[in-house]
mmCIF file of C-alpha atoms in Angstrom:
data_model
loop_
_atom_site.group_PDB
_atom_site.id
_atom_site.type_symbol
_atom_site.label_atom_id
_atom_site.label_comp_id
_atom_site.label_asym_id
_atom_site.label_seq_id
_atom_site.Cartn_x
_atom_site.Cartn_y
_atom_site.Cartn_z
ATOM 1 C CA MET J 114 -5.803 11.037 11.484
ATOM 2 C CA ARG J 115 -2.096 10.271 11.654
ATOM 3 C CA PRO J 116 -0.027 9.296 8.602
ATOM 4 C CA THR J 117 0.757 5.636 8.155
ATOM 5 C CA SER J 118 3.842 4.622 10.064
ATOM 6 C CA ILE J 119 6.507 2.895 7.997
ATOM 7 C CA SER J 120 7.557 0.945 11.080
ATOM 8 C CA ALA J 121 4.019 -0.441 11.451
ATOM 9 C CA LEU J 122 4.119 -1.613 7.834
ATOM 10 C CA VAL J 123 7.518 -3.256 8.365
ATOM 11 C CA VAL J 124 6.321 -5.041 11.500
ATOM 12 C CA ALA J 125 3.180 -6.255 9.716
ATOM 13 C CA ALA J 126 5.276 -7.526 6.804
ATOM 14 C CA LEU J 127 7.700 -9.324 9.129
ATOM 15 C CA VAL J 128 4.859 -11.012 11.035
ATOM 16 C CA ALA J 129 3.196 -12.070 7.770
ATOM 17 C CA ALA J 130 6.529 -13.394 6.461
ATOM 18 C CA ALA J 131 6.970 -15.469 9.611
ATOM 19 C CA VAL J 132 3.437 -16.837 9.329
ATOM 20 C CA GLY J 133 3.935 -17.703 5.649
ATOM 21 C CA TRP J 134 7.241 -19.407 6.406
ATOM 22 C CA LEU J 135 5.775 -21.423 9.295
ATOM 23 C CA LEU J 136 2.660 -22.483 7.410
ATOM 24 C CA LEU J 137 4.649 -23.632 4.423
ATOM 25 C CA SER J 138 7.243 -25.439 6.519
ATOM 26 C CA PHE J 139 4.560 -27.409 8.401
ATOM 27 C CA PHE J 140 2.181 -28.075 5.518
ATOM 28 C CA TYR J 141 4.517 -28.184 2.502
ATOM 29 C CA ASN J 142 3.029 -31.337 0.953
ATOM 30 C CA GLU J 143 -0.577 -30.156 1.273
ATOM 31 C CA TRP J 144 0.063 -26.507 0.388
ATOM 32 C CA PRO J 145 -1.468 -25.402 -2.933
ATOM 33 C CA ALA J 146 0.539 -23.420 -5.445
ATOM 34 C CA PRO J 147 0.081 -19.655 -5.021
ATOM 35 C CA PRO J 148 -2.638 -18.408 -7.371
ATOM 36 C CA TRP J 149 -2.226 -15.540 -9.824
ATOM 37 C CA LEU J 150 -5.590 -13.894 -9.070
ATOM 38 C CA PRO J 151 -4.476 -12.038 -5.896
ATOM 39 C CA VAL J 152 -1.435 -10.736 -7.764
ATOM 40 C CA ILE J 153 -3.617 -9.380 -10.567
ATOM 41 C CA VAL J 154 -6.102 -7.812 -8.132
ATOM 42 C CA ILE J 155 -3.365 -6.174 -6.055
ATOM 43 C CA ALA J 156 -1.606 -4.857 -9.167
ATOM 44 C CA ALA J 157 -4.898 -3.430 -10.487
ATOM 45 C CA LEU J 158 -5.603 -1.815 -7.123
ATOM 46 C CA ALA J 159 -2.109 -0.309 -7.118
ATOM 47 C CA ALA J 160 -2.677 1.151 -10.584
ATOM 48 C CA ALA J 161 -6.087 2.530 -9.609
ATOM 49 C CA GLU J 162 -4.722 4.115 -6.431
ATOM 50 C CA GLY J 163 -1.821 5.619 -8.349
ATOM 51 C CA ILE J 164 -4.202 7.283 -10.787
ATOM 52 C CA LEU J 165 -6.427 8.382 -7.914
ATOM 53 C CA ALA J 166 -3.418 9.823 -6.078
ATOM 54 C CA GLN J 167 -2.367 11.890 -9.074
ATOM 55 C CA ASN J 168 -5.912 13.168 -9.618
ATOM 56 C CA THR J 169 -6.500 13.868 -5.928
ATOM 57 C CA ALA J 170 -3.232 15.744 -5.512
ATOM 58 C CA ALA J 171 -4.119 18.081 -8.364
ATOM 59 C CA ARG J 172 -7.609 18.644 -7.006
ATOM 60 C CA VAL J 173 -6.576 19.193 -3.382
ATOM 61 C CA GLN J 174 -3.860 21.649 -4.420
ATOM 62 C CA ARG J 175 -6.406 23.371 -6.682
ATOM 63 C CA LYS J 176 -4.236 23.314 -9.748
ATOM 64 C CA ARG J 177 -5.473 25.102 -12.813
ATOM 65 C CA GLY J 178 -8.152 23.109 -14.632
ATOM 66 C CA ALA J 179 -8.745 20.689 -11.749
ATOM 67 C CA LEU J 180 -12.204 20.488 -10.278
ATOM 68 C CA PRO J 181 -12.627 20.970 -6.521
ATOM 69 C CA VAL J 182 -12.851 17.805 -4.471
ATOM 70 C CA GLU J 183 -15.380 16.900 -1.806
ATOM 71 C CA PRO J 184 -13.807 16.834 1.689
ATOM 72 C CA LEU J 185 -15.640 13.599 2.541
ATOM 73 C CA ALA J 186 -14.226 11.955 -0.595
ATOM 74 C CA VAL J 187 -10.712 12.923 0.477
ATOM 75 C CA ALA J 188 -11.327 11.367 3.895
ATOM 76 C CA ARG J 189 -12.515 8.168 2.221
ATOM 77 C CA TYR J 190 -9.429 8.131 -0.013
ATOM 78 C CA ALA J 191 -7.217 8.509 3.042
ATOM 79 C CA VAL J 192 -8.904 5.568 4.760
ATOM 80 C CA LEU J 193 -8.580 3.504 1.579
ATOM 81 C CA ALA J 194 -4.895 4.394 1.408
ATOM 82 C CA LYS J 195 -4.240 3.390 5.025
ATOM 83 C CA ALA J 196 -6.050 0.071 4.599
ATOM 84 C CA SER J 197 -4.341 -0.646 1.286
ATOM 85 C CA SER J 198 -0.860 0.021 2.601
ATOM 86 C CA LEU J 199 -1.455 -2.386 5.486
ATOM 87 C CA ALA J 200 -2.953 -5.021 3.171
ATOM 88 C CA GLY J 201 -0.022 -4.636 0.807
ATOM 89 C CA ALA J 202 2.436 -5.018 3.666
ATOM 90 C CA LEU J 203 0.692 -8.169 4.893
ATOM 91 C CA TYR J 204 0.490 -9.780 1.452
ATOM 92 C CA GLY J 205 4.006 -8.711 0.535
ATOM 93 C CA GLY J 206 5.346 -10.076 3.796
ATOM 94 C CA TYR J 207 3.516 -13.353 3.305
ATOM 95 C CA CYS J 208 4.901 -13.717 -0.222
ATOM 96 C CA SER J 209 8.364 -12.761 1.012
ATOM 97 C CA GLY J 210 8.207 -15.538 3.596
ATOM 98 C CA LEU J 211 7.228 -18.000 0.885
ATOM 99 C CA LEU J 212 10.007 -16.714 -1.377
ATOM 100 C CA LEU J 213 12.564 -17.165 1.357
ATOM 101 C CA PHE J 214 11.360 -20.693 1.955
ATOM 102 C CA PHE J 215 11.483 -21.445 -1.777
ATOM 103 C CA ALA J 216 14.956 -19.924 -2.116
ATOM 104 C CA LEU J 217 16.303 -22.187 0.610
ATOM 105 C CA ASP J 218 14.535 -25.281 -0.778
ATOM 106 C CA MET J 219 14.883 -25.083 -4.576
ATOM 107 C CA SER J 220 15.359 -28.854 -4.875
ATOM 108 C CA ARG J 221 11.635 -29.566 -4.989
ATOM 109 C CA GLU J 222 9.549 -29.140 -8.099
ATOM 110 C CA PHE J 223 6.835 -27.217 -6.245
ATOM 111 C CA SER J 224 9.295 -24.451 -5.451
ATOM 112 C CA ASN J 225 10.085 -23.898 -9.122
ATOM 113 C CA ASP J 226 6.388 -23.802 -10.062
ATOM 114 C CA ALA J 227 5.421 -21.415 -7.263
ATOM 115 C CA LEU J 228 8.300 -18.984 -7.676
ATOM 116 C CA PRO J 229 6.876 -16.730 -10.457
ATOM 117 C CA ALA J 230 3.521 -16.074 -8.783
ATOM 118 C CA THR J 231 5.159 -15.479 -5.417
ATOM 119 C CA ALA J 232 7.757 -13.064 -6.809
ATOM 120 C CA ALA J 233 5.034 -11.227 -8.733
ATOM 121 C CA GLY J 234 3.042 -11.056 -5.494
ATOM 122 C CA VAL J 235 5.916 -9.278 -3.749
ATOM 123 C CA ALA J 236 6.256 -6.827 -6.645
ATOM 124 C CA ALA J 237 2.511 -6.118 -6.748
ATOM 125 C CA ALA J 238 2.417 -5.642 -2.981
ATOM 126 C CA LEU J 239 5.299 -3.160 -3.116
ATOM 127 C CA ALA J 240 3.505 -1.277 -5.890
ATOM 128 C CA LEU J 241 0.329 -1.183 -3.787
ATOM 129 C CA ILE J 242 2.210 0.103 -0.743
ATOM 130 C CA GLY J 243 3.841 2.826 -2.816
ATOM 131 C CA ALA J 244 0.576 3.888 -4.456
ATOM 132 C CA ALA J 245 -1.269 3.836 -1.133
ATOM 133 C CA LEU J 246 1.348 6.001 0.581
ATOM 134 C CA TRP J 247 1.269 8.390 -2.379
ATOM 135 C CA LEU J 248 -2.551 8.561 -2.186
ATOM 136 C CA GLU J 249 -2.386 9.202 1.549
ATOM 137 C CA ARG J 250 0.099 12.014 0.993
ATOM 138 C CA SER J 251 -2.088 13.436 -1.787
ATOM 139 C CA CYS J 252 -4.978 13.744 0.650
ATOM 140 C CA ARG J 253 -3.104 16.220 2.850
ATOM 141 C CA VAL J 254 -4.368 19.776 2.775
ATOM 142 C CA PRO J 255 -1.643 22.131 1.605
ATOM 143 C CA ASP J 256 -0.491 24.884 3.930
ATOM 144 C CA GLN J 257 -2.510 28.011 3.319
ATOM 145 C CA ASP J 258 -2.214 31.506 4.658
ATOM 146 C CA ASP J 259 -4.998 32.355 7.057
ATOM 147 C CA PRO J 260 -6.946 35.406 5.752
ATOM 148 C CA ASP J 261 -7.388 36.684 9.318
ATOM 149 C CA ASP J 262 -3.613 36.678 9.859
ATOM 150 C CA LEU J 263 -3.098 38.600 6.633
ATOM 151 C CA ASP J 264 -5.592 41.273 7.722
ATOM 152 C CA LYS J 265 -3.855 41.631 11.103
ATOM 153 C CA ASP J 266 -0.451 41.969 9.433
ATOM 154 C CA SER J 267 -1.682 44.633 7.027
ATOM 155 C CA LYS J 268 -3.209 46.648 9.907
ATOM 156 C CA LEU J 269 0.042 46.515 11.831
ATOM 157 C CA ASN J 270 2.029 47.934 8.929
#
């Protein structure tokens, strides 16, 4: 499995920002205020993945006192990290598009009411992207010396 591409996350965020901008510009009067629940869920997921990344890194690197980790669990963590980084990029891009729209149209009352939840959504999404990329990096197997190569080198000397 390849590491998550930063360019793919940027493209996803830009597309989501464009969609958010277009939806809000066409349906401004019918658009509901952004809710706080997705922000809370994304922030909690970012915190959980950050803790998981720290724990997984210690276990994969076999640091003293850390229990060994199941290889299948590490694969699941890597898939979770890839999905979370993409979801964070999409939600962060969407909220960024809304923020840009609100910044250019601060004359309406709706913009002032929606600004805190939207800005918090961008912050939570950035935290999720960071935690997900950290978790993905924590799932990498460290470079190890191959025992067969060591035996060959000792026989040559």
